[in-house]
mmCIF file of C-alpha atoms in Angstrom:
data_model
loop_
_atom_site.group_PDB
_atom_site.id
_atom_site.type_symbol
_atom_site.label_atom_id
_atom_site.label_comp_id
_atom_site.label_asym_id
_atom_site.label_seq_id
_atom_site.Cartn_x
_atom_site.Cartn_y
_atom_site.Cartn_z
ATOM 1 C CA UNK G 27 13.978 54.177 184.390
ATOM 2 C CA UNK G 28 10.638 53.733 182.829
ATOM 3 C CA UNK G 29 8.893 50.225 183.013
ATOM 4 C CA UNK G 30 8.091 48.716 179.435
ATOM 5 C CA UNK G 31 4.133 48.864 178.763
ATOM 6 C CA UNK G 32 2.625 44.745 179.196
ATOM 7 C CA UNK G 33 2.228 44.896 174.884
ATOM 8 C CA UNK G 34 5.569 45.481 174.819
ATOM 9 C CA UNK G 35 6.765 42.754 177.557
ATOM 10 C CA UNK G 36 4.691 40.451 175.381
ATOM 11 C CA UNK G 37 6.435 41.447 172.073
ATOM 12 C CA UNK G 38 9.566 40.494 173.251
ATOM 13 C CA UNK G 39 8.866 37.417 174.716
ATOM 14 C CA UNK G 40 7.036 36.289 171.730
ATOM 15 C CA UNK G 41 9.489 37.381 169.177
ATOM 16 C CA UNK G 42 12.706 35.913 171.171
ATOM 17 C CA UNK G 43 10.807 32.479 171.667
ATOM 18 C CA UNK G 44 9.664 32.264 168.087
ATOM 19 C CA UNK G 45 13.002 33.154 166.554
ATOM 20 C CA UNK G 46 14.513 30.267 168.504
ATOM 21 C CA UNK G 47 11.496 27.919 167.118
ATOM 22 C CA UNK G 48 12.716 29.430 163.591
ATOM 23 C CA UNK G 49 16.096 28.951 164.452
ATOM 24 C CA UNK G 50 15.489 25.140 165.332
ATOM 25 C CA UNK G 51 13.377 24.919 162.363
ATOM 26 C CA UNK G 52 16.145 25.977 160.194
ATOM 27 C CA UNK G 53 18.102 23.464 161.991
ATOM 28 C CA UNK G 54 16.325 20.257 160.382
ATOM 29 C CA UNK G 55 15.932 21.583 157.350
ATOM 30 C CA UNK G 56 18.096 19.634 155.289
ATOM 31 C CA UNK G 57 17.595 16.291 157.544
ATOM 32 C CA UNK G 58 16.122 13.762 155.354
ATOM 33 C CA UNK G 59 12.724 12.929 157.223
ATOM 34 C CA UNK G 60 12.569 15.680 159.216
ATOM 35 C CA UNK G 61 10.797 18.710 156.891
ATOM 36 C CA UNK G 62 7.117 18.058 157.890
ATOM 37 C CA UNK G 63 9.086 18.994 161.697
ATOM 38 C CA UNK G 64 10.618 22.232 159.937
ATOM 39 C CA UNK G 65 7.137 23.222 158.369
ATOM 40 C CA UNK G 66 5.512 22.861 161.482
ATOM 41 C CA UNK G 67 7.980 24.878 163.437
ATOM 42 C CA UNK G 68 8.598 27.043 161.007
ATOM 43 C CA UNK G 69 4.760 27.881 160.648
ATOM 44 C CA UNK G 70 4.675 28.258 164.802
ATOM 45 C CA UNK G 71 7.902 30.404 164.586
ATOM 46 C CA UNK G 72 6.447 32.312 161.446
ATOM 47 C CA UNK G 73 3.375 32.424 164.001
ATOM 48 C CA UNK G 74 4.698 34.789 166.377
ATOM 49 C CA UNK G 75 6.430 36.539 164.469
ATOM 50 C CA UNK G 76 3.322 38.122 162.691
ATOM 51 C CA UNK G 77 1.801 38.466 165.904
ATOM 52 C CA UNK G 78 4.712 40.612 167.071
ATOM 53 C CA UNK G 79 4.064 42.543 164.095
ATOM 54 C CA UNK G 80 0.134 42.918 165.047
ATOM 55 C CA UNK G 81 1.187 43.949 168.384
ATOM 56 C CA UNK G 82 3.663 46.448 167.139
ATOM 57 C CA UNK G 83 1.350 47.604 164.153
ATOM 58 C CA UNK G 84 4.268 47.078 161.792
ATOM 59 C CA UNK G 85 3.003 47.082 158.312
ATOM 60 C CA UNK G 86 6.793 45.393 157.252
ATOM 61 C CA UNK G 87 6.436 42.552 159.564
ATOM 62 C CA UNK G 88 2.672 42.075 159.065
ATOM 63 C CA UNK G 89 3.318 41.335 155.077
ATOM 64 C CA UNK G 90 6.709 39.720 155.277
ATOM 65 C CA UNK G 91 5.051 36.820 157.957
ATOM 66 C CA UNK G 92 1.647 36.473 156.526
ATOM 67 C CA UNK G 93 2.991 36.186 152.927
ATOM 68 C CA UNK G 94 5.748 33.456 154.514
ATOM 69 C CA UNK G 95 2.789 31.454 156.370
ATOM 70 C CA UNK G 96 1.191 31.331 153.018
ATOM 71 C CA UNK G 97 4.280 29.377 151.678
ATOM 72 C CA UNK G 98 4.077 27.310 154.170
ATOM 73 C CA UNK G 99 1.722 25.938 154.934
ATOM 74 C CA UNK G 100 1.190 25.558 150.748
ATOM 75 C CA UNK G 101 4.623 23.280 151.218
ATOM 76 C CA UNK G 102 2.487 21.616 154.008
ATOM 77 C CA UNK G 103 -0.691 20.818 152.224
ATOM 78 C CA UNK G 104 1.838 19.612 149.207
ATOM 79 C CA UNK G 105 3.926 17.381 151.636
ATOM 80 C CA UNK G 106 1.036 15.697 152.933
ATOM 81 C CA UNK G 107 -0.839 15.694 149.182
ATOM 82 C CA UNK G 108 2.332 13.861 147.451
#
């Protein structure tokens, strides 16, 4: 049995503790009061999940996170504006 590379050990850890952040997120979503808490851990979830993609050079991932950290934290800024 060969012994996953440190990247790799990484990857996963990242990705399985930032989909539960997103998960959570997703959560308090429709809580009144509670959606600068889903932007934030939505943007930390979001977070790891592009650095997953860094780590495994995935173009897909790379696009899909950084264009959804664009979002929000624009739904941030606008939260905090209003």
């Amino acid at each position: 049995m060969s012994r996953l590379s440190d990247k790799k050990d990484t990857a996963w850890f990242i990705k399985w503790i930032s989909s539960f952040i997103i998960v959570t997120a997703m959560s308090l979503r429709g809580i009144e009061g509670m959606q600068v808490y889903d932007l934030v851990l939505s943007i930390v979830g979001v977070s790891g999940w592009f650095c997953v993609g860094m780590l495994w050079k995935d173009r897909a991932l790379i696009i899909l996170n950084a264009v959804g950290l664009v979002f929000l934290f624009r739904n941030l800024i606008t939260e905090f504006i209003v």
